[in-house]
Coordinates of C-alpha atoms in Angstrom, one line a residue:
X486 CA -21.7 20.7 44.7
X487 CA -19.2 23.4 44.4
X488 CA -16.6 20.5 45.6
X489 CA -17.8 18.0 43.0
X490 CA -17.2 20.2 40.5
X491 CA -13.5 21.1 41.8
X492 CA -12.6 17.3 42.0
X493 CA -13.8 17.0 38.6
X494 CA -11.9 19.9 37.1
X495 CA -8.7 18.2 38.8
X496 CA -9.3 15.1 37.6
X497 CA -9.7 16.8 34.3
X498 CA -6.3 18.4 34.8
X499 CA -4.6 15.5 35.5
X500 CA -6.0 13.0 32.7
X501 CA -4.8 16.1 30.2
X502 CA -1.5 16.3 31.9
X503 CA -1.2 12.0 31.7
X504 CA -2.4 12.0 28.4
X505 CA 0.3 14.7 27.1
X506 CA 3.1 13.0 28.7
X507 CA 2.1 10.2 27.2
X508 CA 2.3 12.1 23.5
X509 CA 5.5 13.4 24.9
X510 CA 7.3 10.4 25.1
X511 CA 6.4 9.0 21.9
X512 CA 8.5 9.6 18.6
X513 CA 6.5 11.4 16.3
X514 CA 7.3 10.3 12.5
X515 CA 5.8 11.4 9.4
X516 CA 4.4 8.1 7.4
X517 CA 3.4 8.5 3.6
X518 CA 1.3 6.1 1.4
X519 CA 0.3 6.0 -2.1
X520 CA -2.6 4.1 -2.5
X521 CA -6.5 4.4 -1.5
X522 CA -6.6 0.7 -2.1
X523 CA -6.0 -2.8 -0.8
X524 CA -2.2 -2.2 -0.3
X525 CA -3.3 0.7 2.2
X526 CA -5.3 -0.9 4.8
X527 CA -2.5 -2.5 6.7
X528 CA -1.4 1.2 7.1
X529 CA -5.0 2.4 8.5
X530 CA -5.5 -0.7 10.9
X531 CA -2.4 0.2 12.4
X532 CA -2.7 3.8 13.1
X533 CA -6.6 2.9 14.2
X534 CA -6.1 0.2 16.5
X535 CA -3.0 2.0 17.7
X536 CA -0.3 -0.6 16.9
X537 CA 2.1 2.1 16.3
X538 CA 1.8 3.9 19.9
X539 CA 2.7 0.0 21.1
X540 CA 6.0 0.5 19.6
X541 CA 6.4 3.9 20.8
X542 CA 5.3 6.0 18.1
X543 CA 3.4 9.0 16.7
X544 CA 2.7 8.4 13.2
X545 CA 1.1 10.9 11.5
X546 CA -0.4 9.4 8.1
X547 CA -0.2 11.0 4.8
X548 CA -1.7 10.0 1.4
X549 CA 0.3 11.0 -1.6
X550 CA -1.2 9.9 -4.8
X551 CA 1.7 8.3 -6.8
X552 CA 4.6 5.8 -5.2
X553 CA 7.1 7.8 -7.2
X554 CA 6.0 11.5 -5.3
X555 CA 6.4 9.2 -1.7
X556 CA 9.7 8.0 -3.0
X557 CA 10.7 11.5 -4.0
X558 CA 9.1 12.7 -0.6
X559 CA 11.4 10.0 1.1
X560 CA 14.5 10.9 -0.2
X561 CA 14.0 14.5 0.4
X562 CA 13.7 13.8 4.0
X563 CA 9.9 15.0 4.2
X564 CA 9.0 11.2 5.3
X565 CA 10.7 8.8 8.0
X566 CA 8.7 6.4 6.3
X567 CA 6.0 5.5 3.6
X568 CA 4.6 2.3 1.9
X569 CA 4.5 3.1 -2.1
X570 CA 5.2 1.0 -5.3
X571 CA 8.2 -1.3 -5.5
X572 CA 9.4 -0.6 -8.6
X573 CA 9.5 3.0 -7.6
X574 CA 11.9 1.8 -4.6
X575 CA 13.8 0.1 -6.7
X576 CA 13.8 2.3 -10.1
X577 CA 15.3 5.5 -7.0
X578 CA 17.8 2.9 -5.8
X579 CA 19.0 1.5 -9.0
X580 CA 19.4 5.9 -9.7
X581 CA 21.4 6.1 -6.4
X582 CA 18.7 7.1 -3.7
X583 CA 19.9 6.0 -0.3
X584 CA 16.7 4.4 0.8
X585 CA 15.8 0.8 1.4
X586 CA 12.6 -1.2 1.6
X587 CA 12.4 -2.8 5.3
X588 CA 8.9 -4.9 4.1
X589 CA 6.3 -5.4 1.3
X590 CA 2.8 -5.0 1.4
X591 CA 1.6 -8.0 -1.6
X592 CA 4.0 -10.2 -4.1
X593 CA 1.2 -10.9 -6.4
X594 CA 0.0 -8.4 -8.6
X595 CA -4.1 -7.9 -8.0
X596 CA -4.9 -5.4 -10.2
X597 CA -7.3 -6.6 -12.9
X598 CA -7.7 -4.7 -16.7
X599 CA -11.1 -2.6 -16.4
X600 CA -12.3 -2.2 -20.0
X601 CA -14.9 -0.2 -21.9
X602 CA -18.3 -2.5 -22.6
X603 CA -17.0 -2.3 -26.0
X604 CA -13.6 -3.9 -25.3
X605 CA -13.6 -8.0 -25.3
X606 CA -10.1 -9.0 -26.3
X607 CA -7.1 -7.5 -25.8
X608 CA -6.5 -7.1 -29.6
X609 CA -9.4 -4.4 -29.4
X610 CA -6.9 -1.9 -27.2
X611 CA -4.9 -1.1 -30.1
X612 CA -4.7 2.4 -31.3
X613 CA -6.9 3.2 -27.7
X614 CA -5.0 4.6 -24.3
X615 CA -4.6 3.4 -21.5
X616 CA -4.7 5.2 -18.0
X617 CA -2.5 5.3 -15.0
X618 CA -2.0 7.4 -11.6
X619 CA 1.3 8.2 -12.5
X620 CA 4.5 7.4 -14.8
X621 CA 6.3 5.1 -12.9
X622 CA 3.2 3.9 -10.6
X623 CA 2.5 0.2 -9.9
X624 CA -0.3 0.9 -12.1
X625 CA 1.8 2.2 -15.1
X626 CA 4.3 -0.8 -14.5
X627 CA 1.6 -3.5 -14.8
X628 CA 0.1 -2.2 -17.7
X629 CA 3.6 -1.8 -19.4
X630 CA 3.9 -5.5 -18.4
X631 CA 0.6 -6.4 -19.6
X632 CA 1.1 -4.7 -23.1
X633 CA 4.6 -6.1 -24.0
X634 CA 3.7 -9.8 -22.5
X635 CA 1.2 -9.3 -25.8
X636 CA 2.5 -7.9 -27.9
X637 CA 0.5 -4.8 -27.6
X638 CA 3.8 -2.1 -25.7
X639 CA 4.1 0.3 -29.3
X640 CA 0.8 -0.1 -30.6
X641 CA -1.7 1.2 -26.9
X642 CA -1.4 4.5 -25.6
X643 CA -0.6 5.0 -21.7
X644 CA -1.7 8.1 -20.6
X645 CA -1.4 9.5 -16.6
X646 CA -4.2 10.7 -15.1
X647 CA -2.6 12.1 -11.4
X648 CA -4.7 9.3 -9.0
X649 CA -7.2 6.8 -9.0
X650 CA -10.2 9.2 -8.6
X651 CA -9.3 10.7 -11.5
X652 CA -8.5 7.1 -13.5
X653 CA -11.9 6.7 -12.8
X654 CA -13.4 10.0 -13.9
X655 CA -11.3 9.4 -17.1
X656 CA -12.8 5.9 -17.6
X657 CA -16.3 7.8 -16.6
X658 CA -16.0 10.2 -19.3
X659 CA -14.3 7.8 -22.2
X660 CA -11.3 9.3 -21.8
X661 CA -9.7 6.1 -21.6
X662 CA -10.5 3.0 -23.3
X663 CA -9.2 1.0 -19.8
X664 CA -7.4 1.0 -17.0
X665 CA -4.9 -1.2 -14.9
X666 CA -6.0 -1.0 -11.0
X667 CA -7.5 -2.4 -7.8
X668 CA -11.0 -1.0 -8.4
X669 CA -12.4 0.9 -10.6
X670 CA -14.0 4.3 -8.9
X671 CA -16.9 4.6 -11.3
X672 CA -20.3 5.7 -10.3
X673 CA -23.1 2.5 -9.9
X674 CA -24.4 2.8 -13.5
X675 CA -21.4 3.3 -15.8
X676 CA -20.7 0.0 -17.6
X677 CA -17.4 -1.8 -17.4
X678 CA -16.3 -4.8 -16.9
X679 CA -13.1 -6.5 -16.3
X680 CA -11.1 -7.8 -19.2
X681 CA -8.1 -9.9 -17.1
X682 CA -7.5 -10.3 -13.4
X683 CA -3.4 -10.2 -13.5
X684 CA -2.7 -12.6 -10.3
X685 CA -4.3 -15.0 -13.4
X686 CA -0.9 -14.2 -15.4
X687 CA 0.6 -16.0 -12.4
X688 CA 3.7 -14.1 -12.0
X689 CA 4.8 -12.9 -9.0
X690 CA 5.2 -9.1 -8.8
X691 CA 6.3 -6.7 -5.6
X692 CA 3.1 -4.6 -5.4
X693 CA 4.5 -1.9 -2.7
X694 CA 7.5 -1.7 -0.4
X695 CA 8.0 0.0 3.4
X696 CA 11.0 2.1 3.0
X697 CA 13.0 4.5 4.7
X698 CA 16.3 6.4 4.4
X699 CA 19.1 4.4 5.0
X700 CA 20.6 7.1 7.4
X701 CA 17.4 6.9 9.3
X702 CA 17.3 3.3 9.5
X703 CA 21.5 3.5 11.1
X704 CA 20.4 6.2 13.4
X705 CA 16.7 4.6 14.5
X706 CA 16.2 1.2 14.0
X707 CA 13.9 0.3 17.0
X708 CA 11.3 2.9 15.3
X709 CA 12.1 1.1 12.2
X710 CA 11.5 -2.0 13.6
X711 CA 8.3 -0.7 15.2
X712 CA 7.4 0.6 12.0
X713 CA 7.3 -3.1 10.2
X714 CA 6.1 -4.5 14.0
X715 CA 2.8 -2.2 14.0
X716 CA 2.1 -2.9 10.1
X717 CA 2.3 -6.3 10.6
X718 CA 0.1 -5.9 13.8
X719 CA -2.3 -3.8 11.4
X720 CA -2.7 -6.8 8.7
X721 CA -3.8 -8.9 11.4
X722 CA -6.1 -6.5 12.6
X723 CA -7.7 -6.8 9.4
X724 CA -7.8 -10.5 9.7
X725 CA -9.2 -10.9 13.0
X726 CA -11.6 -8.5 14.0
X727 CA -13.7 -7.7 10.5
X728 CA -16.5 -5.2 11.6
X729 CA -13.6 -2.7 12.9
X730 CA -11.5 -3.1 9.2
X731 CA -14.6 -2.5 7.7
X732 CA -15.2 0.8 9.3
X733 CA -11.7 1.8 9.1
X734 CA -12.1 1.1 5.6
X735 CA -14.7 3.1 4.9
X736 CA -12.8 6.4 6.9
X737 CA -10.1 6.2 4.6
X738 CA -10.8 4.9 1.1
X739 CA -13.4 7.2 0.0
X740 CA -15.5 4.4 -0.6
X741 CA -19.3 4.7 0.4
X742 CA -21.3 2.1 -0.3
X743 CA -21.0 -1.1 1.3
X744 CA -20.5 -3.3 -2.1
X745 CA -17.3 -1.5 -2.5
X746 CA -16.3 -1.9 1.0
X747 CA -17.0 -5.6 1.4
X748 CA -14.8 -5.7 -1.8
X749 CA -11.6 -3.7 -0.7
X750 CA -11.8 -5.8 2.3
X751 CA -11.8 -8.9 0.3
X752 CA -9.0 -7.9 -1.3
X753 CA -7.1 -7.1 1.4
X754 CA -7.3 -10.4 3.4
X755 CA -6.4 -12.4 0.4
X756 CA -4.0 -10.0 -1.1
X757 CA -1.9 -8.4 1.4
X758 CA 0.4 -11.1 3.1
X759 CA 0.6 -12.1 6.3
X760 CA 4.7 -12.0 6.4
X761 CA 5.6 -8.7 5.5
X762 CA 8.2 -9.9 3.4
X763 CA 9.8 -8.4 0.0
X764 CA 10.3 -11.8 -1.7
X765 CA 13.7 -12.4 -4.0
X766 CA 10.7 -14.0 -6.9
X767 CA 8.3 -10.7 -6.7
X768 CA 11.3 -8.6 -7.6
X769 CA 13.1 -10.3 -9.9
X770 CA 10.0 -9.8 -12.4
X771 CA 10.1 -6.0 -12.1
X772 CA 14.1 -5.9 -12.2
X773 CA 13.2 -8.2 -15.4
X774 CA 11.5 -5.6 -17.2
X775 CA 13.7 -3.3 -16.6
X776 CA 16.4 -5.0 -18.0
X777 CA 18.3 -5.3 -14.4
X778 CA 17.8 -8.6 -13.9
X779 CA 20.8 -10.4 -11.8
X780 CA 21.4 -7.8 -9.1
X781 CA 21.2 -9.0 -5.9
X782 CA 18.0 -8.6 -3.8
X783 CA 20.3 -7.4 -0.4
X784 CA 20.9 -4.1 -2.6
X785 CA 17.1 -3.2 -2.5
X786 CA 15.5 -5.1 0.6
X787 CA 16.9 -5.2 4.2
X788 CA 14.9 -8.4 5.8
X789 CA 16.4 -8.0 9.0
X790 CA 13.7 -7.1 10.7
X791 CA 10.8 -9.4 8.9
X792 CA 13.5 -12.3 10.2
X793 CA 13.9 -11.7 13.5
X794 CA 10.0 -11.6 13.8
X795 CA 9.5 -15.0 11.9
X796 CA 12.2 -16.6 14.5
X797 CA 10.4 -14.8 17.5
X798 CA 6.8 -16.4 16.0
X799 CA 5.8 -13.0 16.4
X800 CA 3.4 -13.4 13.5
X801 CA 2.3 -16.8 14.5
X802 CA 0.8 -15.0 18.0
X803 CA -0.6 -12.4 16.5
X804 CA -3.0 -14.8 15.1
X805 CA -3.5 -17.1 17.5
X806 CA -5.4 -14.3 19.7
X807 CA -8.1 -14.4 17.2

């Protein structure tokens, strides 16, 4: 027994020692992302069905609650990498922030406009406030978008909130008379309904970008590359194998029932795209707004990468194993 009981301690040993090697030899990077929703999950699938170890990576994940804190956390070095709003990316760039986006998540914009039960035209918003995550969130931008595509930019109130919890306890408590987001986090019995789905408006619209620091992307670009190769992985992890998105889901969106679940899922299969691609359309309608438009998409978006994967098929495979 006594000799059992050694061998197992040794074998014990060893699978520790393995293991931590293995650890050893991967590059550990810091990955931030700004969003509980939809735009997220190809993040989670990735780190869950470890599609970044493939590629030789430790990424630690990170939820920051506004794309323009991961931006900021980007550009102060305290991120390799992070998925958060386009127009953040861009708005940093166009301010001389030497990062660039390497992906995107979505090029239509999902949100829909969740209204009080009182609300039924847009005309009713006037005089009421709006609420966002953050100033210079994807949610801020859309509703900005929203507001002067009728009319309404000087005349509704936008107010930020800090994240989507708290949009929701705001909505909860009639702070706000509505909100532009993915879903609503309200509890079961608080009314609301939704006013306009915005893919309806049929523009197309960056949702979120994968960026990094130029410098990091000169002195690493097969983590880089591993970074956009394990994401994409990740999306089609969603795709094919359902009951494990679903769970993963659930572990990081905060989301408890199955409704909601089922419905972030939904989202994320029809939403997020299969091609990782930034497309020269989706950014054109934020550079647009901004009054930018005419600057050339190579000064935001490096597609290098997304390419060489398209011309491999690499994407193509990924869901043929389904």
């Amino acid at each position: 027994m006594g000799a059992i009981k050694r061998t197992l301690l040794i074998l014990s040993v060893l699978l520790f020692l393995v293991s931590h090697a293995g650890a050893a030899g991967l590059r550990k990077i810091t990955f931030g992302y700004s969003s509980i929703g939809s735009m997220a999950t190809g993040v989670w699938m990735a780190k869950e069905a470890g599609a970044f170890e493939r590629y030789g990576i430790q990424a630690d994940l990170i939820y920051i609650s506004s794309g323009p804190v991961v931006v900021q956390a980007l550009i102060g070095g305290d991120l390799h990498g992070g998925s958060g709003a386009s127009n953040a990316v861009i708005n940093a760039i166009l301010g001389g922030a030497q990062i660039v986006a390497v992906g995107g998540t979505a090029n239509r914009p999902y949100h829909r406009l969740w209204v009080q039960p009182e609300i039924n035209r847009l005309e009713d918003l006037r005089g009421k406030t709006l609420g966002v995550t953050r100033f210079g969130a994807i949610t801020d931008n859309l509703s900005r978008i929203l507001l002067r595509k009728n009319g309404l930019e000087n005349v509704v109130n936008v107010r930020q909130m800090g994240g989507t919890p708290e949009v929701g306890a705001a909505f909860q408590q009639k702070v706000i008379a509505g909100a532009v987001t993915s879903e609503l986090r309200v509890g079961p019995n608080v009314p609301a309904k939704i006013l306009l789905n915005l893919v309806d408006l049929g523009i197309p619209y960056s949702m979120n970008m994968i960026a990094v620091s130029r410098d990091y992307y000169r002195r690493n670009p097969e983590t880089v590359e591993g970074m956009v190769r394990a994401y994409t992985e990740g999306v089609a992890a969603i795709n094919n194998q359902k009951d494990r998105a679903l769970k993963v889901i659930a572990k990081y969106s905060r989301l408890t029932d199955a409704k909601s679940i089922e419905e972030h899922y939904r989202d994320s299969v029809t939403y997020l795209e299969r091609l990782p691609r930034a497309e020269p359309e989706a950014i054109s309608t934020i550079l647009e707004f901004m009054g930018k438009g005419g600057i050339p998409l190579e000064t935001f978006v490096d597609n290098t990468i997304v390419d060489r994967m398209v011309r491999e098929g690499f994407i193509d495979n990924l869901y043929k194993k389904r």
